[in-house]
Short mmCIF file of C-alpha atoms in Angstrom, two decimals:
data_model
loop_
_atom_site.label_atom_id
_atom_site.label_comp_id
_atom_site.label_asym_id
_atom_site.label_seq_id
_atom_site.Cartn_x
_atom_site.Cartn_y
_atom_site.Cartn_z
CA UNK E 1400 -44.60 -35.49 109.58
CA UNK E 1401 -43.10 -32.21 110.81
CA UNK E 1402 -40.12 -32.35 113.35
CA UNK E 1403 -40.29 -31.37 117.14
CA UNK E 1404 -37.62 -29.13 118.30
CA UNK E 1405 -35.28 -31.26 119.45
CA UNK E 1406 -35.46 -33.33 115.83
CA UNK E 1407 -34.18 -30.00 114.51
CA UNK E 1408 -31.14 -29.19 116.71
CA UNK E 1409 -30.57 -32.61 115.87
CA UNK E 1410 -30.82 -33.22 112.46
CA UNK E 1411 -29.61 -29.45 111.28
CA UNK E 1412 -27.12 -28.70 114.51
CA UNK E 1413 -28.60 -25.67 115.18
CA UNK E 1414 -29.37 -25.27 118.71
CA UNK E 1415 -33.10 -25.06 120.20
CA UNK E 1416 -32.07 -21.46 121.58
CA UNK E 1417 -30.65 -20.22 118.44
CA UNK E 1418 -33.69 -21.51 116.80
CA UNK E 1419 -36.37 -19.51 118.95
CA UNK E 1420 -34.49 -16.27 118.42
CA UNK E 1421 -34.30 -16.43 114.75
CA UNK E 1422 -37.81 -16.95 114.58
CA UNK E 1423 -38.45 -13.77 116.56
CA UNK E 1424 -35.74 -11.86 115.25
CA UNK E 1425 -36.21 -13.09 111.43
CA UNK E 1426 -39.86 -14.01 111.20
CA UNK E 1427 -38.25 -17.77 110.30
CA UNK E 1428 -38.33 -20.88 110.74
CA UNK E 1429 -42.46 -19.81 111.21
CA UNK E 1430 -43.21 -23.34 113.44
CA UNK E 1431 -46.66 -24.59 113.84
CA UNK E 1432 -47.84 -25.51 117.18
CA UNK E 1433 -49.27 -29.36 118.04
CA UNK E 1434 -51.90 -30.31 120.46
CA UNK E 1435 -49.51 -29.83 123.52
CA UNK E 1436 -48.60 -25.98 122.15
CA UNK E 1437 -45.21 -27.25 121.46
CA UNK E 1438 -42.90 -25.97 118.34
CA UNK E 1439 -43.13 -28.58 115.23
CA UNK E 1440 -41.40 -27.85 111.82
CA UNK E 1441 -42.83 -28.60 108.63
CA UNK E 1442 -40.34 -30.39 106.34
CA UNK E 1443 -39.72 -27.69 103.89
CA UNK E 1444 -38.57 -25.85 106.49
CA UNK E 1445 -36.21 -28.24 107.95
CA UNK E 1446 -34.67 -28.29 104.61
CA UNK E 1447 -34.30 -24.67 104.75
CA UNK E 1448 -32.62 -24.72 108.14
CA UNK E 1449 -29.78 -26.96 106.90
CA UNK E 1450 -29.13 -24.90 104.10
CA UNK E 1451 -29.21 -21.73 106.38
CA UNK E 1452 -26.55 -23.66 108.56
CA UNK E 1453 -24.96 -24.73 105.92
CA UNK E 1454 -24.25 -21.26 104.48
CA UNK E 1455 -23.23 -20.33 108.63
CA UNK E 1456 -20.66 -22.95 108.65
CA UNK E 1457 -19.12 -21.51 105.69
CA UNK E 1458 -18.83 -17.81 106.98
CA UNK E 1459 -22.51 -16.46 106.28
CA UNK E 1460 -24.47 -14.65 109.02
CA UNK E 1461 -28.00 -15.56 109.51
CA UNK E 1462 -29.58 -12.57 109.27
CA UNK E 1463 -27.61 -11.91 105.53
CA UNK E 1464 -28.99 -15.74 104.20
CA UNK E 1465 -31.85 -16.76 106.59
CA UNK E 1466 -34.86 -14.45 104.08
CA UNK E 1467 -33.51 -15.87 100.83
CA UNK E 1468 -35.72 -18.99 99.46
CA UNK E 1469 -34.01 -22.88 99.63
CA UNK E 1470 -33.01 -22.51 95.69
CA UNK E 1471 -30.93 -19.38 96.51
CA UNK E 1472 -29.19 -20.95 99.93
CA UNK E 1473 -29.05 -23.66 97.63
CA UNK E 1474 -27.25 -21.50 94.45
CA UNK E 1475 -25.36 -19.36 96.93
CA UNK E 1476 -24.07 -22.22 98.94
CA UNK E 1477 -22.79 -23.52 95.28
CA UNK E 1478 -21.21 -20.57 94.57
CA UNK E 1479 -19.20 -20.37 98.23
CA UNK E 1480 -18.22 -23.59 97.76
CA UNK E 1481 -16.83 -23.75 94.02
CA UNK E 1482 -19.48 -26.50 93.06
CA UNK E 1483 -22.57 -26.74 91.30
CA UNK E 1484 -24.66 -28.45 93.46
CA UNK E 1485 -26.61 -29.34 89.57
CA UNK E 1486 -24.54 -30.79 87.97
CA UNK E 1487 -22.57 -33.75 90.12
CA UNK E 1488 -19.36 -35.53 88.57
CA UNK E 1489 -20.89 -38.47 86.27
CA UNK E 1490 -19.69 -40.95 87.99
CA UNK E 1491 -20.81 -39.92 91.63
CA UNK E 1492 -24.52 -39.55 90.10
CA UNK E 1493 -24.27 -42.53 89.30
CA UNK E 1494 -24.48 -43.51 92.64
CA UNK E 1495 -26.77 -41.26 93.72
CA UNK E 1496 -28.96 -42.36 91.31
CA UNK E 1497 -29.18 -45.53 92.83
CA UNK E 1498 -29.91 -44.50 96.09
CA UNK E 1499 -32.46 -42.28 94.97
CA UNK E 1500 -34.23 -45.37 93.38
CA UNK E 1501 -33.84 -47.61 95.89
CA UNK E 1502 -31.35 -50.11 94.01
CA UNK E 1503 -29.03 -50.97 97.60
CA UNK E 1504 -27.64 -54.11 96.41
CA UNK E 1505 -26.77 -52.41 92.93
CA UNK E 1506 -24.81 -49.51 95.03
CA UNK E 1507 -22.78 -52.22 97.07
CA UNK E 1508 -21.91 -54.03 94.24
CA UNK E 1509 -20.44 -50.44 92.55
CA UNK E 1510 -18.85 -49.58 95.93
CA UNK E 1511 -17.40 -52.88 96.16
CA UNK E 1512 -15.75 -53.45 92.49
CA UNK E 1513 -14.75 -49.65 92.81
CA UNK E 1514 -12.99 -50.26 96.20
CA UNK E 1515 -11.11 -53.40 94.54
CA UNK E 1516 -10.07 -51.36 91.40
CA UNK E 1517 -8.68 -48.65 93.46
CA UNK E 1518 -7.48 -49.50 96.80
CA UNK E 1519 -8.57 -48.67 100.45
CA UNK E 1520 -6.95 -45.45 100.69
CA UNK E 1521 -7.69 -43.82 97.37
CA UNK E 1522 -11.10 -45.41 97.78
CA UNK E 1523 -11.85 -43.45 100.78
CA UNK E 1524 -10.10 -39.93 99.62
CA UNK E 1525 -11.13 -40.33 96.03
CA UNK E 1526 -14.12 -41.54 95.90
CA UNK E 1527 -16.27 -41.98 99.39
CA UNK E 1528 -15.41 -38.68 100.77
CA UNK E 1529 -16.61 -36.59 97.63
CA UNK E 1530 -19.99 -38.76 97.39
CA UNK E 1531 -20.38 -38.55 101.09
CA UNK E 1532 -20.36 -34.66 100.64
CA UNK E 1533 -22.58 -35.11 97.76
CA UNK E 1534 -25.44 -37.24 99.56
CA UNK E 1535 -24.98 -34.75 102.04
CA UNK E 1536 -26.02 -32.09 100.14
CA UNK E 1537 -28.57 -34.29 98.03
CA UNK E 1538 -30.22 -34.75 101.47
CA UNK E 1539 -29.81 -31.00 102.60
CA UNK E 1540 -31.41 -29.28 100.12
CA UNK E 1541 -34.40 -31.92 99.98
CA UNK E 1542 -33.30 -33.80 96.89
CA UNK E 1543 -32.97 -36.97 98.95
CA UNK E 1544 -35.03 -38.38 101.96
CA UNK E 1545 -34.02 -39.19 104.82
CA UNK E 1546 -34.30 -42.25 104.63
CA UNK E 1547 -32.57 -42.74 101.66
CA UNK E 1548 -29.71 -41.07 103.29
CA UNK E 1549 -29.80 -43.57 105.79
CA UNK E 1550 -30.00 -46.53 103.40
CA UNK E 1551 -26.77 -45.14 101.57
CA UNK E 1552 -25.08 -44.95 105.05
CA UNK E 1553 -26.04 -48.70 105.86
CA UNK E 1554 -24.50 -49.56 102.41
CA UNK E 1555 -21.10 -47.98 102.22
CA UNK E 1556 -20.71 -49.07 105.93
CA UNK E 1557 -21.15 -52.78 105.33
CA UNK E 1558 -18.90 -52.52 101.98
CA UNK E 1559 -15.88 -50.16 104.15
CA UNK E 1560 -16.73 -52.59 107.14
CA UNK E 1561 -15.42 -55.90 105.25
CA UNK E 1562 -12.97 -53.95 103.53
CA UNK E 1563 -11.60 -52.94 107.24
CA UNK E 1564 -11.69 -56.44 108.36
CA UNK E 1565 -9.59 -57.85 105.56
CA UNK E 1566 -6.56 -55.70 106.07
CA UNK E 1567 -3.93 -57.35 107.83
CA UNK E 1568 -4.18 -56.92 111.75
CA UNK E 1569 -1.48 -54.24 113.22
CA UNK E 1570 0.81 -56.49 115.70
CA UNK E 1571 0.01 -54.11 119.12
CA UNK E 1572 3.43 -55.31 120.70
CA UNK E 1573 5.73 -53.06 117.99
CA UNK E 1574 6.70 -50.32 119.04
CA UNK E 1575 6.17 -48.32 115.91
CA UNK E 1576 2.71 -49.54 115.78
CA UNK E 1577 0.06 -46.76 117.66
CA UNK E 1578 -3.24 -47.64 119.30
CA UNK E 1579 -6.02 -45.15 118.26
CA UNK E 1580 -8.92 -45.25 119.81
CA UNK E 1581 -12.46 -43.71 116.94
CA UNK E 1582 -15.42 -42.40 118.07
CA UNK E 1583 -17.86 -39.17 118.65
CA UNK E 1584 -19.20 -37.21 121.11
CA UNK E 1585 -22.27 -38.22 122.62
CA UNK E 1586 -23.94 -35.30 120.71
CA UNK E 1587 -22.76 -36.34 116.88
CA UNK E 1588 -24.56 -39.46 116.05
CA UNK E 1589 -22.89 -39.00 112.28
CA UNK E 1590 -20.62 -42.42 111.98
CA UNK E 1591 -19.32 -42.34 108.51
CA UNK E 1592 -16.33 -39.68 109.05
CA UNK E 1593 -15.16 -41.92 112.00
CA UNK E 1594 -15.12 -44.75 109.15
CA UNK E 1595 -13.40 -43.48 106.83
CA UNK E 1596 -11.04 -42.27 109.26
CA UNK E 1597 -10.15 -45.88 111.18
CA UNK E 1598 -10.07 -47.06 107.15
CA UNK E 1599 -7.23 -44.84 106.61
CA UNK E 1600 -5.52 -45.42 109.71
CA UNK E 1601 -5.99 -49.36 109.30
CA UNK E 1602 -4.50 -48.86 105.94
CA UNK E 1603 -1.16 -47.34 108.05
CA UNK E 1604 -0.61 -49.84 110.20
CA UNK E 1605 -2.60 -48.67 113.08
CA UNK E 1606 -3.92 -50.52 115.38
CA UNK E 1607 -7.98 -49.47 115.78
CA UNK E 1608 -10.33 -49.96 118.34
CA UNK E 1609 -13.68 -48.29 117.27
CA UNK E 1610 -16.37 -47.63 120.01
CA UNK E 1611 -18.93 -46.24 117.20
CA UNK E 1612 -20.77 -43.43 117.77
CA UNK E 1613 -21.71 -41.22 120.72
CA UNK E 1614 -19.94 -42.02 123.13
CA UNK E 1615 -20.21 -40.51 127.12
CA UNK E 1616 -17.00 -38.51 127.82
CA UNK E 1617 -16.61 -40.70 131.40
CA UNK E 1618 -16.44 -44.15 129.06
CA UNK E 1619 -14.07 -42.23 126.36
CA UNK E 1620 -11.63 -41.51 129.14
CA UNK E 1621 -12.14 -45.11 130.83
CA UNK E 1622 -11.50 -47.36 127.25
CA UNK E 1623 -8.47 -45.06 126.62
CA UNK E 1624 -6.97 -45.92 129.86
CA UNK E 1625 -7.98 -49.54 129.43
CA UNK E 1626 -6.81 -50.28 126.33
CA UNK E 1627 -3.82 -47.86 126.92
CA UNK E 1628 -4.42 -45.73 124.00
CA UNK E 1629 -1.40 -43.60 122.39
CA UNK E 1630 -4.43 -41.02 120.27
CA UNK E 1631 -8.02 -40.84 120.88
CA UNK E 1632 -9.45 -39.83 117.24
CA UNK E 1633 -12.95 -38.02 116.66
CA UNK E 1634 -15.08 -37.24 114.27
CA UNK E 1635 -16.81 -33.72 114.35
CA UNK E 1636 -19.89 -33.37 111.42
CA UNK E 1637 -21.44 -30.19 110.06
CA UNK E 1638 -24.35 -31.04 111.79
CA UNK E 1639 -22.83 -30.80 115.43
CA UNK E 1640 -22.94 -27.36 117.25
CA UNK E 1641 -19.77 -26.20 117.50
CA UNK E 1642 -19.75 -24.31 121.06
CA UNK E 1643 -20.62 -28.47 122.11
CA UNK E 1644 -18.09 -29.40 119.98
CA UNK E 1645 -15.47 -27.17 121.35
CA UNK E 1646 -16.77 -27.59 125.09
CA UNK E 1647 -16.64 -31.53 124.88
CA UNK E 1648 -12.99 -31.23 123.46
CA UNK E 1649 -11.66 -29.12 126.64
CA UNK E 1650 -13.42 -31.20 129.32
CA UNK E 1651 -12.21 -34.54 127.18
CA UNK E 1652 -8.43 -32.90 127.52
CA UNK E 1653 -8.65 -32.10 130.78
CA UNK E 1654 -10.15 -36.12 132.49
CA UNK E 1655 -7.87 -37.05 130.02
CA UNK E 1656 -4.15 -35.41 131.81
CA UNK E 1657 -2.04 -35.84 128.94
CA UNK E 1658 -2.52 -39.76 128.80
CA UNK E 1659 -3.35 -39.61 124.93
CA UNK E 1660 -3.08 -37.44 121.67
CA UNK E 1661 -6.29 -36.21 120.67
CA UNK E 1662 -7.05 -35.88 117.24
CA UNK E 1663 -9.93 -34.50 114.89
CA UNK E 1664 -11.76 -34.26 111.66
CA UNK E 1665 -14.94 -33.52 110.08
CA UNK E 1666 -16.40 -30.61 108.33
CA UNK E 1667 -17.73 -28.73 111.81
CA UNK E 1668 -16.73 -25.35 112.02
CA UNK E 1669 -15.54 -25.80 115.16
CA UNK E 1670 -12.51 -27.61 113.34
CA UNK E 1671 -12.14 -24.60 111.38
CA UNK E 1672 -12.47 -21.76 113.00
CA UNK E 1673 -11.10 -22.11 116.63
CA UNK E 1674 -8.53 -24.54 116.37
CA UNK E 1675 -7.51 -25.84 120.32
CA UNK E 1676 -3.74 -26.29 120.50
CA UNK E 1677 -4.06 -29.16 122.22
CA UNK E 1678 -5.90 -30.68 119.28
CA UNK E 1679 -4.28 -32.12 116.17
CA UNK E 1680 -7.29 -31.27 113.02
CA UNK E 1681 -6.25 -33.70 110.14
CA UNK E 1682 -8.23 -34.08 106.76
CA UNK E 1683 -8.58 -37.72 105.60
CA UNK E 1684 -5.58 -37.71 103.69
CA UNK E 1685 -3.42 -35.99 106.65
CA UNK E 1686 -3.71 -38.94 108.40
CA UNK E 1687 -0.98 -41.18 106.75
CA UNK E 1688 1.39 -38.42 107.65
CA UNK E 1689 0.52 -38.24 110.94
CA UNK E 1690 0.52 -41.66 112.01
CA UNK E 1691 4.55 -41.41 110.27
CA UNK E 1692 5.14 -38.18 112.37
CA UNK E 1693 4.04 -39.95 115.91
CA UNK E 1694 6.01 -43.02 114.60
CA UNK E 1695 9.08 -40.71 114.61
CA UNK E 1696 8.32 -39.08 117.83
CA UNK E 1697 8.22 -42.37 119.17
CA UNK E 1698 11.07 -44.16 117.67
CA UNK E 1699 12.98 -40.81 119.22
CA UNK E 1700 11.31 -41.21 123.12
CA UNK E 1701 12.10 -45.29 122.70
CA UNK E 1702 15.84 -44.25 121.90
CA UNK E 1703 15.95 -41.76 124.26
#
């Protein structure tokens, strides 16, 4: 079924306006019109557009990428990133085999004997963020449905879900102990960044409170004042726009006065390419060193 317009900004983060001049500027996407004389985008071309954006993100312009077919974004986007998207570790096919034939309770099982072999945290860097990247790609350039996507999401959140929930709860009342609030923007509806980060944080000692995903600014501010959080942690995906990304940021600083740290992650280039100073951008593995650094910075305001 092809995609409205809004499906698209959605599901490839670029926006509606950006959209409507490539098409008259580049002849492409070419959408066809429904009953109503509204913009719908056949699928192929929705898999095009998140390999254009793709590319974008990673320091392309449109108009040097946008003519090129999906198996040259897709080789081209390889060759930017080091990787051939072809040929996957062994082990991480593995598991995208198994989403790509349906076999869910197989792929929990894997996640769940790999996540008891290795460990939370090594889980996470080692193995959930590189197949994360991987599906996301897989999915991108059309080798995986959406709703297979989906169905790998619901899988790895239910196995990284129990393995949250076992770790020993944080005691709030130490001083040494921070209170991070996790969540998204109401415009990124992508939840399994924000996972992985409370995961590592958990795995610190933090104490988490996760609201999920998309979250009004307005409620952000009010839970972070209720539950008297020291950082307010987000997540920021590729397929966000990044002039939302950055605008939600500043407004979020500014109801917020100082009351909490903010801090960031996620593969938008918004995270990349403008850092905010008063934004703190951490990869997944920053994170243990950061939650030590505001434990120092603490323990020195407490003795102070």
């Amino acid at each position: 079924m092809p995609s409205t317009i809004s499906d698209v900004e959605r599901d490839t983060g670029v926006a509606k306006e950006t959209l409507r001049v490539w098409e008259r500027r580049y002849d492409f996407p070419q959408p066809l019109r429904d009953p109503n004389g509204e913009r719908v985008y056949p699928l192929e071309q929705v898999h095009k557009l998140r390999l254009v954006k793709r590319l974008i993100d990673l320091g392309f312009r449109p108009g040097k990428v946008i003519q090129f077919s999906a198996d040259e974004l897709q080789a081209l986007t390889g060759k930017a990133t080091g990787k051939n998207p072809g040929q996957p570790a062994p082990e991480l096919q593995s598991y995208l085999d198994l989403c790509k034939s349906h076999q869910m309770e197989a792929l929990r099982r894997k996640l769940s004997q790999a996540l008891l072999m290795m460990g939370l945290k090594s889980f996470v860097i080692e193995l959930v963020a590189p197949l994360t990247t991987l599906i996301g790609e897989a999915w991108a350039s059309g080798q995986l449905a959406t709703f297979e996507e989906h169905l790998y999401t619901e899988s790895l959140t239910v196995v990284m879900r129990s393995a949250i929930f076992a770790m020993p709860q944080a005691n709030a009342s130490n001083v040494g102990t921070p209170r991070i609030l996790l969540t998204t923007l109401p415009q990124e509806r992508h939840g399994l960044g924000l996972l992985m980060a409370e995961a590592m944080c958990v795995a610190e000692g933090a104490q988490c409170i996760s609201l999920g995903v998309q979250t009004p600014l307005l409620d952000i501010v009010e839970a972070a004042r209720a539950q008297r959080v020291d950082v307010i942690a987000l997540s920021f995906s590729v397929a966000m726009n990044p002039r939302q990304a950055l605008d939600g940021l500043a407004e979020l600083r500014n109801r917020l006065g100082g009351s909490a740290e903010l801090w960031a992650g996620g593969s938008n280039a918004a995270l990349k390419r403008r850092r905010q100073a008063f934004v703190r951008v951490f990869e997944l593995a920053d994170l243990a060193g950061a939650i030590g650094e505001w434990r120092t910075r603490n323990a020195s305001l407490s003795a102070g």
